Amino acid sequence: MLDWLWLVPGLPFLGFLILFAGQGKMPKRWTTLVGVGSVGLAALVTLLIAVEFYGTPEAALTYRQTLWTWMEAGSLKPGFSLYLDGLALSMLFVITGVGFLIHLYASGYMYEDEDFPRFFTYTNLFVAAMVMLVLADNLVLLFLGWEGVGLCSYLLIGFWYRDPENGRCARKAFIVTRIGDTAFAIGLFLLFRELGTLDIQDAMSAATATWPRDSGTATLIAVLLLGGAVGKSAQLPLQTWLPDAMAGPTPVSALIHAATMVTAGVYLIARTHVLFQLSTDAMQLVALVGVLTLLMSGFTALTQTDLKRILAYSTISQIGYMFLALGVGAWSSAIFHLMTHAFFKALLFLTAGSIILSVHHQQDIFKMGGLRKALPVPFATFLVGCLGLTALPPTSGFFSKEQILNAVWSSPTGGQLIWAGAVLGAFITAIYTFRMFFIVFFGEQQTEAHEHKGFKFHVPLIVLAVLAAVGGFFHLPLTSALPHAGHDHVPLGVEVTAIALPMVGVLLAYLLFYRQIPALRQLFETGPLKSLAAFFYSGWAMDWLYDRLLVKPFVALARWNSKDLVDQLPAVVSRGAALFHRLLSLSQNGQLRYYVATMALASLVVMAVAVYTG
Amino acid sequence: MVDVALIDHVFILAAILFCLGLVGVLVRRNIIFMLISMEIMLNAAGLAFIAAGSAWGQPDGQVMFLAVVTLGAAEVAVALGLTLLLFRRYQSVDVDNLKELRG
């Protein structure tokens, strides 16, 4: 059964080829069958592989399948080789399982769209690239998948390309992640120069053998890889693209910008964790990036009014928790949170999609209100998603977040200050989540809504809701792939605080946005808190800052250089040649007697030279 | 046998003849006259060869003269053919008509 591993990326890729060849002319039912079916079959194959995988003893859980050699250049021989271990399998579950549910939902959500087949062409290619990314046994192949998902992200953000604004958002996402990818590529070059191999397992064992702890080279490479991860996972300082990526269709936001692609950075760091373990500084940096990002985007989410942008900022914040977990060495907790986050965030996004569709593409939460009665199923599933995001027991988010917070408390790269930041983040998460929940579903109904019912809408929501509720009880086969953190013993007070603060946050949100206590509201609508809120609303003015700091100077430079200043130097050669050409062609005047005269003169000169120098 | 002392005189005569021929080629526009001037230049060169060969008792000078004569005959044969074409085309023997190959 493990021999079928190649089918997991192969089936979605086949689906992509069929849909691509169909050029959008296939009937919609066939398109649905191919587009959803290919991912469904891939999920089925994953499940069959997992059954066999769980059957073998956990210590020996690796399987390698070499399909062919990709290219050969000296000692660089990256192959199309797949490598399956517990980490890759956990990711496969998320990608194909959650991916299949989102595809199923999308077949209903996107049905009316005239570019329905194009949508599934892109998403199937995305799933194939993402699976390639997690199954790659060498970093070159991983980079191929990495760029593949980036391409699909770009194509799908700009899916409704007739609005130029969407194109701008797509370009922004592409260019900002490209900055991280450049760092990643440089890291790969450096790794190859130092170790002579890009095979992940070989490189990791070579790294521990070659470099001592805290060696400069290991730190540099780890930081460069972190740069790639930060770009892809929308962490500080490259987080600005993700909120704008919400311009894409909502299933895309669920699939790419919540559940799978944006967590690729977390996967990359977990996959190369040996490198990071070698360097305390790099680990510290990862933890700091995580905690700063989760706080910043948490505060931003507090003030947003667009339903999808709130979810986008909460995604950045939750990935911040995963980075924090990686930074404190709680590798398996990071992957565990990745999985539970995929469940509840995909659920929240799909439910948000249902809500937005029901209220005629209105995304402003203050223009919804009181949708509880009109949309009973989304109400229930959204509540489950919110509980998961807030990490209230016993939902899945509770288990993963608790693991992370406990690990932060007791880790050398964590500490009490970072722990306090993370718990404050959890508190804010509770407030903004339930702010969104109360404003959307309670209060006065601002707009009429009619629910989109049917199998394709409800089944994915309900399945994801069940997963978000009980996903915390899953046991991921990570012990062989990642070092086991062990159970961190923390003081009881610490644990109680971490569990209690989100509940206080929910209570505060209840008072503010359900009971709408006037005194409290007034506090936030006047004075310094209001301008602070405006600052948060702009995403801490990061877009403004980057615009002034990078975009404007670059555009000015480009305008100034529009005549290609560097080209002026080589142009001297071509101008000189042209000048000589004009001079010499003057001598070709067609006058026979003139030619004779010049010949005679030239002979005279030659002879004179010969006589006087000879 | 030319006296070696006299050779300068012969060379001066050959040089004068050569310059006359060259001036003829340069100033005449009639192609027939230009060809005649070129014959004069060739023969000036031939005279120099003969004189030099005679002065130093070498046969090479005469050999070279024979070569020059042969060359001159061949050149005239081609040149007259071209002259005929020139005349047919422009109804004139003025070489200044032939300046279409301007750069």
XYZ file of C-alpha atoms in Angstrom:
717
model
C 0.000 0.000 0.000
C 2.924 2.334 0.667
C 3.874 1.896 -2.995
C 0.871 4.012 -3.802
C 2.421 7.029 -2.179
C 3.121 8.691 -5.542
C -0.621 8.752 -6.170
C -1.129 11.343 -3.442
C 0.511 14.150 -5.424
C -0.162 12.333 -8.716
C -3.959 12.283 -8.559
C -4.480 16.013 -7.985
C -1.888 16.694 -10.683
C -3.771 14.410 -13.073
C -6.929 16.289 -12.172
C -5.144 19.526 -12.976
C -4.022 18.172 -16.359
C -7.522 16.978 -17.278
C -9.130 20.274 -16.271
C -6.367 22.216 -18.007
C -6.848 20.218 -21.194
C -10.600 20.749 -20.912
C -10.045 24.500 -21.286
C -13.200 25.203 -19.305
C -15.386 23.579 -21.947
C -16.253 20.471 -19.947
C -19.724 20.243 -18.431
C -19.871 21.489 -14.839
C -20.730 18.060 -13.470
C -17.574 16.525 -14.983
C -15.509 19.424 -13.721
C -16.853 18.851 -10.220
C -16.224 15.128 -10.515
C -12.610 15.584 -11.609
C -11.803 18.563 -9.418
C -13.275 17.269 -6.184
C -12.808 13.578 -6.978
C -9.058 13.790 -7.530
C -8.502 15.349 -4.120
C -10.994 12.933 -2.552
C -9.125 9.948 -3.992
C -5.846 11.409 -2.781
C -7.375 11.670 0.695
C -8.509 8.051 0.433
C -5.013 6.906 -0.560
C -3.601 8.890 2.369
C -6.023 7.123 4.671
C -5.030 3.684 3.321
C -1.354 4.552 3.723
C -2.010 5.793 7.232
C -3.698 2.515 8.177
C -0.616 0.581 7.123
C 1.651 3.185 8.667
C 0.015 2.992 12.065
C 0.328 -0.773 11.918
C 4.126 -0.741 11.926
C 6.113 0.046 15.070
C 6.454 3.771 15.415
C 10.230 3.970 15.683
C 10.704 2.670 12.138
C 8.132 4.864 10.513
C 9.854 6.054 7.383
C 9.325 5.173 3.781
C 11.223 6.445 0.774
C 10.082 6.216 -2.832
C 12.365 7.373 -5.615
C 10.453 8.068 -8.806
C 13.262 9.341 -11.018
C 16.347 11.553 -10.946
C 15.323 15.089 -11.606
C 18.655 16.505 -12.722
C 22.327 15.829 -12.354
C 24.990 18.496 -12.070
C 28.197 17.404 -10.432
C 27.461 16.217 -6.946
C 23.999 17.767 -6.977
C 21.543 15.006 -7.802
C 18.069 15.939 -6.616
C 15.571 13.232 -7.393
C 11.830 13.169 -7.643
C 11.844 11.225 -4.417
C 9.142 11.075 -1.814
C 9.896 10.675 1.853
C 7.153 9.703 4.244
C 7.407 9.903 7.974
C 5.090 10.878 10.806
C 5.508 14.584 10.144
C 4.776 14.271 6.432
C 1.818 12.001 7.139
C 0.324 14.490 9.608
C 0.614 17.212 6.977
C -0.894 14.901 4.343
C -3.925 14.394 6.576
C -4.493 18.103 6.788
C -3.829 18.825 3.118
C -5.878 16.049 1.551
C -8.509 15.702 4.282
C -9.304 19.345 4.954
C -8.504 20.055 1.308
C -11.140 17.577 0.155
C -13.810 19.107 2.411
C -12.966 22.585 1.139
C -13.094 21.359 -2.468
C -16.489 19.832 -1.817
C -17.698 23.094 -0.316
C -16.214 25.071 -3.199
C -18.092 22.957 -5.736
C -21.228 24.469 -4.242
C -19.866 27.906 -3.425
C -18.321 28.549 -6.828
C -21.013 26.803 -8.890
C -22.541 29.992 -10.253
C -19.171 31.446 -11.215
C -18.489 31.551 -14.938
C -14.875 30.534 -14.324
C -15.846 27.470 -12.285
C -13.461 25.080 -14.169
C -10.534 27.493 -13.884
C -11.025 27.539 -10.125
C -10.630 23.780 -9.831
C -7.712 23.766 -12.268
C -5.814 26.065 -9.927
C -6.845 24.371 -6.685
C -5.925 20.902 -7.974
C -2.520 22.183 -8.999
C -2.242 23.741 -5.572
C -2.961 20.479 -3.765
C -0.434 18.640 -5.964
C 2.258 21.258 -5.251
C 1.498 21.320 -1.536
C 1.705 17.520 -1.276
C 4.977 17.645 -3.210
C 6.261 20.193 -0.692
C 5.603 17.992 2.321
C 6.676 14.717 0.708
C 9.905 15.981 -0.861
C 12.978 14.147 0.390
C 15.345 16.884 -0.765
C 15.227 20.629 -0.381
C 15.285 21.303 -4.127
C 12.066 19.379 -4.644
C 10.651 21.033 -1.552
C 11.485 24.386 -3.112
C 9.641 23.348 -6.285
C 6.511 22.646 -4.246
C 7.124 25.828 -2.256
C 7.142 27.958 -5.399
C 4.269 25.955 -6.877
C 1.964 26.786 -3.987
C 3.117 30.409 -4.174
C 2.134 30.513 -7.846
C -1.292 28.981 -7.134
C -1.799 31.431 -4.278
C -1.079 34.289 -6.669
C -3.428 32.905 -9.327
C -6.243 32.341 -6.857
C -5.994 35.666 -5.028
C -6.319 37.313 -8.415
C -9.020 34.842 -9.465
C -11.546 37.611 -10.134
C -9.037 39.438 -12.256
C -11.475 41.887 -13.827
C -11.210 44.059 -10.734
C -7.707 45.629 -10.885
C -7.667 45.846 -7.082
C -7.635 42.028 -6.868
C -4.686 41.958 -9.251
C -2.866 44.404 -6.993
C -3.510 42.185 -3.962
C -2.249 39.138 -5.868
C 0.926 40.942 -6.906
C 1.478 42.142 -3.366
C 1.215 38.599 -2.009
C 3.574 37.309 -4.704
C 6.212 39.996 -4.276
C 6.220 40.025 -0.471
C 6.577 36.248 -0.251
C 9.273 36.473 -2.917
C 11.443 38.436 -0.481
C 11.302 35.511 1.926
C 11.841 32.999 -0.882
C 15.037 34.768 -1.890
C 16.389 34.352 1.628
C 15.314 30.699 1.526
C 17.124 30.123 -1.779
C 20.313 31.748 -0.484
C 20.044 29.505 2.575
C 19.830 26.467 0.290
C 22.892 27.553 -1.701
C 24.825 28.049 1.503
C 23.711 24.703 2.871
C 24.831 22.971 -0.324
C 28.192 24.721 -0.294
C 28.831 23.811 3.314
C 27.485 20.263 3.415
C 27.498 19.208 -0.243
C 24.028 17.700 -0.117
C 20.469 18.925 -0.183
C 18.866 15.632 0.756
C 17.041 16.572 3.937
C 17.895 13.543 6.054
C 21.550 13.466 4.899
C 21.936 17.201 5.392
C 20.476 17.053 8.884
C 22.789 14.280 10.025
C 25.737 15.999 8.321
C 24.842 19.252 10.074
C 25.112 17.758 13.543
C 28.380 16.073 12.585
C 29.934 19.169 10.994
C 28.919 22.096 13.123
C 29.346 22.561 16.854
C 26.503 24.024 18.885
C 25.834 27.700 18.200
C 28.164 27.772 15.191
C 27.870 30.901 13.091
C 27.200 29.076 9.827
C 24.384 27.008 11.286
C 22.815 30.157 12.740
C 23.111 31.994 9.420
C 21.514 29.162 7.450
C 18.771 28.731 10.042
C 17.988 32.451 9.946
C 17.866 32.406 6.125
C 15.466 29.456 6.181
C 13.451 31.343 8.795
C 13.286 34.228 6.307
C 11.584 31.939 3.797
C 9.232 30.598 6.464
C 8.358 34.102 7.642
C 7.436 35.171 4.112
C 5.296 32.134 3.378
C 3.600 32.077 6.774
C 2.936 35.822 6.905
C 4.891 36.486 10.070
C 6.563 39.703 11.152
C 7.983 41.527 9.215
C 6.493 40.054 6.014
C 2.919 39.677 7.275
C 1.351 42.475 5.238
C 0.293 40.365 2.291
C -2.123 37.985 4.057
C -4.961 40.424 4.889
C -4.943 41.598 1.268
C -4.970 37.978 0.101
C -8.591 37.865 1.256
C -9.448 39.330 -2.159
C -9.618 35.743 -3.414
C -12.716 33.527 -3.220
C -13.508 32.401 0.338
C -12.764 28.667 -0.192
C -9.304 29.766 -1.335
C -8.872 31.749 1.858
C -9.830 28.630 3.784
C -7.632 26.238 1.820
C -4.527 28.267 1.073
C -4.523 31.214 3.416
C -5.623 29.415 6.567
C -5.250 25.658 6.534
C -2.355 24.663 4.308
C -0.014 26.971 2.419
C 0.565 29.560 5.123
C 1.576 26.782 7.491
C 4.301 25.646 5.075
C 6.751 27.837 6.967
C 5.971 25.951 10.161
C 6.483 22.684 8.315
C 9.809 23.871 6.894
C 11.178 24.738 10.323
C 9.894 21.494 11.815
C 11.446 19.560 8.915
C 14.838 21.225 9.405
C 14.551 21.352 13.197
C 18.003 19.785 13.584
C 19.539 22.953 12.148
C 17.542 25.150 14.484
C 18.450 23.006 17.481
C 22.089 23.760 16.722
C 21.562 27.451 17.253
C 20.064 28.987 20.381
C 20.020 32.407 18.723
C 17.948 31.200 15.788
C 15.493 29.471 18.137
C 15.227 32.638 20.208
C 14.557 34.611 17.032
C 11.811 32.191 15.958
C 10.156 32.493 19.364
C 10.366 36.296 19.293
C 8.960 36.497 15.774
C 6.102 34.264 16.895
C 5.171 36.145 20.048
C 5.466 39.618 18.456
C 3.400 38.551 15.470
C 0.668 36.992 17.546
C 0.346 40.088 19.699
C 0.444 42.582 16.833
C -2.060 40.826 14.661
C -4.247 40.057 17.676
C -4.572 43.750 18.438
C -5.208 44.459 14.768
C -7.965 41.856 14.623
C -9.667 43.593 17.545
C -10.434 46.629 15.415
C -11.196 45.195 11.980
C -14.714 45.369 10.595
C -14.376 43.056 7.579
C -15.283 39.483 8.530
C -12.601 37.930 6.329
C -9.906 40.372 7.445
C -10.583 39.527 11.102
C -10.092 35.873 10.251
C -6.950 36.697 8.263
C -5.386 38.545 11.185
C -6.376 35.731 13.520
C -4.655 33.301 11.132
C -1.455 35.342 11.327
C -1.809 35.348 15.081
C -2.355 31.585 15.331
C 0.621 30.883 13.085
C 2.500 33.124 15.479
C 1.659 30.569 18.182
C 3.055 27.804 15.968
C 6.285 29.766 15.465
C 6.459 30.366 19.180
C 6.102 26.638 19.769
C 8.890 25.952 17.263
C 11.042 28.586 18.898
C 10.777 26.956 22.309
C 11.480 23.508 20.895
C 7.943 22.171 21.240
C 8.081 20.771 17.701
C 5.213 18.336 17.932
C 3.004 20.899 19.692
C 3.532 23.245 16.751
C 2.425 20.587 14.283
C -0.466 19.643 16.566
C -1.611 23.269 16.675
C -1.145 23.411 12.894
C -3.631 20.550 12.545
C -6.220 21.842 15.013
C -5.888 25.325 13.534
C -6.491 23.878 10.073
C -9.731 22.356 11.380
C -11.219 25.327 13.158
C -9.908 28.012 10.837
C -11.076 26.220 7.701
C -14.406 25.822 9.457
C -14.544 29.526 10.334
C -13.637 30.570 6.803
C -16.145 28.246 5.155
C -18.856 29.383 7.550
C -17.884 32.977 6.857
C -18.233 32.147 3.172
C -21.746 30.821 3.789
C -22.664 33.944 5.763
C -21.233 36.281 3.132
C -23.070 34.439 0.377
C -26.327 34.587 2.373
C -26.171 38.346 2.872
C -25.310 39.130 -0.746
C -21.548 39.553 -0.490
C -21.668 41.915 2.435
C -18.447 41.493 4.425
C -18.794 44.271 7.009
C -19.797 42.648 10.310
C -21.565 45.793 11.487
C -23.931 45.500 8.545
C -24.888 41.901 9.359
C -26.215 41.496 12.905
C -28.803 39.125 14.299
C -28.219 36.331 11.802
C -28.741 33.644 14.465
C -32.303 32.794 13.427
C -31.840 33.139 9.672
C -28.732 30.956 9.487
C -29.016 28.167 12.072
C -26.375 25.805 10.678
C -23.688 28.454 10.133
C -24.521 29.790 13.596
C -23.819 26.434 15.211
C -20.675 25.691 13.217
C -19.329 29.223 13.667
C -19.786 28.875 17.416
C -17.753 25.652 17.399
C -15.059 27.353 15.329
C -14.960 30.335 17.666
C -14.639 28.079 20.700
C -11.759 26.275 19.014
C -10.036 29.537 18.106
C -10.494 30.838 21.639
C -9.070 27.549 22.915
C -11.837 26.854 25.410
C -11.884 23.294 26.732
C -12.657 20.728 25.452
C -12.295 21.884 21.843
C -9.259 20.953 19.777
C -7.643 24.374 20.065
C -7.527 24.071 23.842
C -5.274 21.024 23.819
C -2.798 22.367 21.306
C -2.592 25.852 22.770
C -2.217 24.541 26.310
C 0.732 22.396 25.197
C 2.362 25.410 23.590
C 1.863 27.729 26.567
C 3.233 25.167 29.012
C 6.258 24.575 26.796
C 6.895 28.318 26.579
C 6.901 28.653 30.371
C 9.539 26.007 30.938
C 11.746 26.434 27.852
C 15.108 28.260 27.975
C 14.255 30.178 24.803
C 10.801 30.970 26.149
C 10.534 32.276 29.658
C 7.971 34.075 31.703
C 7.920 37.308 29.716
C 7.219 35.555 26.414
C 4.712 33.341 28.190
C 2.936 36.460 29.453
C 2.838 37.789 25.876
C 1.387 34.538 24.588
C -1.282 34.440 27.313
C -2.161 38.074 26.643
C -2.494 37.028 23.002
C -4.890 34.257 24.001
C -6.922 36.794 25.997
C -7.144 39.134 22.993
C -8.013 36.192 20.751
C -11.016 35.511 22.936
C -12.160 39.131 22.769
C -11.912 39.596 19.021
C -13.357 36.167 18.269
C -16.447 36.714 20.334
C -16.710 40.346 19.282
C -17.091 39.016 15.748
C -19.454 36.268 16.911
C -21.785 38.530 18.894
C -21.900 41.282 16.298
C -22.647 38.910 13.440
C -25.226 36.709 15.090
C -26.859 38.815 17.796
C -28.343 42.262 18.033
C -30.658 43.694 15.458
C -30.756 42.160 12.021
C -29.415 44.727 9.587
C -29.883 42.883 6.350
C -32.052 40.131 5.001
C -30.422 36.755 4.673
C -31.395 33.506 3.055
C -29.364 30.464 3.753
C -27.769 28.407 1.016
C -28.742 24.896 1.900
C -27.643 21.576 0.502
C -25.267 18.724 0.804
C -22.246 20.594 -0.545
C -22.679 23.454 1.898
C -23.594 21.594 5.055
C -21.545 18.402 4.993
C -18.109 20.076 4.971
C -19.216 22.489 7.698
C -20.534 19.752 9.949
C -17.570 17.413 9.415
C -15.137 20.239 10.095
C -17.129 21.269 13.166
C -16.846 17.735 14.541
C -13.110 17.729 13.792
C -12.647 21.137 15.403
C -14.483 19.876 18.476
C -12.752 16.528 18.970
C -9.516 16.990 16.974
C -7.651 17.504 20.213
C -7.915 13.819 20.983
C -6.064 12.745 17.844
C -2.688 11.165 18.305
C -0.264 12.299 15.632
C 2.553 9.865 14.792
C 5.246 12.466 15.385
C 7.500 10.721 17.894
C 9.780 9.264 15.232
C 10.051 12.429 13.166
C 10.411 15.090 15.841
C 12.168 15.040 19.194
C 9.666 14.524 21.935
C 9.254 17.500 24.212
C 7.905 15.474 27.097
C 5.313 16.730 29.495
C 6.204 20.085 30.863
C 5.427 20.491 34.486
C 4.349 24.001 35.234
C 2.988 25.495 38.436
C -0.746 25.067 38.838
C -1.304 28.817 38.966
C 0.306 29.244 35.581
C -1.898 26.630 34.016
C -5.023 28.029 35.606
C -4.188 31.542 34.392
C -3.688 30.281 30.842
C -7.066 28.537 30.898
C -8.947 31.268 32.722
C -7.851 34.338 30.781
C -9.583 33.364 27.503
C -12.789 32.829 29.517
C -12.423 36.310 30.974
C -11.948 37.536 27.419
C -15.172 35.888 26.296
C -16.954 37.468 29.263
C -15.555 40.882 28.384
C -16.651 40.483 24.783
C -20.088 39.460 26.053
C -20.362 42.603 28.157
C -19.048 44.850 25.405
C -20.766 43.532 22.344
C -23.808 41.598 23.566
C -24.936 43.555 26.610
C -23.310 46.645 25.141
C -22.628 48.286 28.503
C -22.568 52.021 27.654
C -19.805 53.022 30.044
C -17.443 50.441 28.620
C -18.316 51.340 25.060
C -17.713 54.985 25.746
C -14.245 54.168 26.971
C -13.350 52.734 23.599
C -15.057 55.309 21.427
C -13.412 58.384 22.836
C -9.988 59.702 23.707
C -6.616 58.058 23.231
C -8.090 54.567 22.967
C -9.891 55.600 19.806
C -6.776 56.822 18.042
C -4.985 53.722 19.265
C -7.766 51.668 17.677
C -7.301 53.554 14.410
C -3.603 52.717 14.577
C -4.392 49.055 15.149
C -6.988 49.132 12.391
C -4.337 50.048 9.838
C -2.348 46.956 10.866
C 0.059 49.004 13.001
C 0.611 51.241 9.956
C 2.931 48.623 8.516
C 1.569 49.117 5.003
C 2.115 52.858 5.325
C 5.627 52.307 6.622
C 6.587 49.888 3.838
C 5.020 52.163 1.287
C 7.192 55.073 2.430
C 10.261 53.020 3.181
C 10.388 50.632 0.233
C 7.737 51.092 -2.424
C 7.931 54.850 -2.991
C 11.782 55.036 -3.100
C 11.822 52.047 -5.424
C 9.274 53.571 -7.763
C 11.175 56.864 -7.736
C 14.399 55.046 -8.465
C 12.752 53.135 -11.304
C 11.385 56.343 -12.797
C 14.761 58.049 -12.496
C 16.434 55.037 -14.067
C 13.855 54.615 -16.833
C 16.575 55.456 -19.395
C 18.791 52.644 -18.063
C 21.712 54.537 -16.621
C 23.900 51.463 -16.476
C 23.368 50.923 -20.187
C 25.003 54.268 -20.973
C 28.498 52.824 -20.601
C 28.120 49.941 -23.104
C 26.290 52.403 -25.351
C 29.568 54.316 -25.838
C 30.881 51.322 -27.789
C 27.860 51.121 -30.047
C 27.760 54.901 -30.576
C 31.472 54.910 -31.455
C 30.974 52.078 -33.933
C 28.121 53.978 -35.555
C 30.242 57.106 -35.821
C 33.112 55.240 -37.487
C 30.634 53.607 -39.800
C 29.384 56.997 -40.938
C 32.919 58.335 -41.428
C 34.079 55.329 -43.402
C 31.014 55.213 -45.586
C 31.810 58.812 -46.619
C 34.955 57.452 -48.280
C 32.881 55.053 -50.376
C 31.690 57.780 -52.726
C 31.698 55.766 -55.939
C 34.225 58.056 -57.653
C 36.687 55.798 -59.457
C 39.359 58.503 -59.770
C 39.105 59.294 -56.088
C 39.777 55.638 -55.332
C 42.833 55.700 -57.562
C 44.126 58.802 -55.837
C 43.696 57.325 -52.356
C 45.353 54.097 -53.465
C 48.322 56.014 -54.820
C 48.526 58.129 -51.724
C 48.286 55.105 -49.440
C 51.021 53.298 -51.397
C 53.171 56.373 -51.058
C 52.623 56.450 -47.327
C 53.372 52.731 -46.974
C 56.527 53.067 -49.007
C 57.640 56.119 -47.110
C 57.151 54.282 -43.870
C 59.046 51.264 -45.222
C 61.929 53.402 -46.429
C 62.330 55.614 -43.413
C 61.869 52.969 -40.758
C 63.623 50.160 -42.631
C 74.753 46.601 -71.084
C 73.761 49.808 -69.373
C 76.421 51.437 -67.363
C 75.677 51.245 -63.613
C 76.427 54.941 -63.396
C 73.651 55.662 -65.855
C 71.042 53.755 -63.957
C 69.922 56.799 -62.007
C 68.993 58.513 -65.224
C 66.914 55.594 -66.394
C 65.167 55.420 -63.045
C 64.410 59.131 -63.155
C 62.973 58.671 -66.654
C 60.887 55.723 -65.419
C 59.674 57.787 -62.458
C 58.694 60.674 -64.734
C 56.841 58.316 -67.039
C 55.081 56.707 -64.061
C 54.007 60.078 -62.656
C 52.751 61.188 -66.063
C 50.699 58.024 -66.256
C 49.365 58.487 -62.755
C 48.413 62.096 -63.394
C 46.746 60.952 -66.595
C 44.675 58.375 -64.706
C 43.731 60.933 -62.074
C 42.784 63.862 -64.271
C 41.284 62.305 -67.382
C 37.667 61.317 -67.272
C 37.645 59.558 -70.593
C 38.122 55.883 -69.797
C 40.125 55.252 -72.990
C 42.674 57.826 -71.964
C 42.770 56.399 -68.477
C 43.608 52.986 -69.924
C 46.331 54.489 -72.049
C 47.741 56.278 -68.994
C 47.762 52.990 -67.126
C 49.713 51.412 -70.000
C 52.252 54.187 -69.599
C 52.515 53.429 -65.869
C 52.986 49.719 -66.559
C 55.672 50.430 -69.110
C 57.415 52.824 -66.747
C 57.616 49.998 -64.267
C 58.776 47.664 -67.046
C 61.515 50.126 -68.033
C 62.747 50.224 -64.447
C 62.886 46.403 -64.371
C 64.797 46.181 -67.676
C 67.269 48.838 -66.617
C 67.859 47.297 -63.243
C 68.227 43.776 -64.711
C 70.681 45.066 -67.271
C 72.701 47.069 -64.754
C 73.225 44.138 -62.400
C 73.422 41.483 -65.123
C 70.419 39.585 -63.880
C 67.806 38.016 -66.204
C 65.056 38.500 -63.652
C 64.417 42.030 -64.880
C 63.485 40.802 -68.373
C 61.386 38.004 -66.935
C 59.453 40.532 -64.898
C 58.973 42.735 -67.967
C 57.476 39.812 -69.893
C 55.139 39.231 -66.983
C 54.171 42.913 -66.961
C 53.436 42.853 -70.696
C 51.279 39.744 -70.348
C 49.469 41.286 -67.430
C 48.945 44.508 -69.367
C 47.502 42.606 -72.329
C 45.081 40.685 -70.097
C 44.064 43.850 -68.269
C 43.373 45.697 -71.517
C 41.263 42.816 -72.792
C 39.036 42.975 -69.702
C 39.072 46.769 -69.507
C 38.026 47.214 -73.116
C 35.120 44.851 -72.541
C 34.049 46.937 -69.565
C 34.482 50.094 -71.601
C 32.153 48.737 -74.218
C 29.534 47.996 -71.549
C 29.993 51.467 -70.077
C 29.439 53.050 -73.431
C 26.369 50.971 -74.182
C 24.845 51.900 -70.896
C 25.543 55.639 -70.737
C 26.300 56.483 -74.382
C 29.504 58.038 -73.073
C 33.005 57.026 -71.979
C 33.080 59.329 -68.940
C 33.989 57.288 -65.795
C 32.324 59.820 -63.522
C 29.040 58.273 -64.623
C 30.011 55.203 -62.596
C 29.281 56.381 -59.101
C 26.227 54.398 -58.177
C 28.174 52.298 -55.656
C 28.189 55.057 -53.099
C 28.422 54.085 -49.460
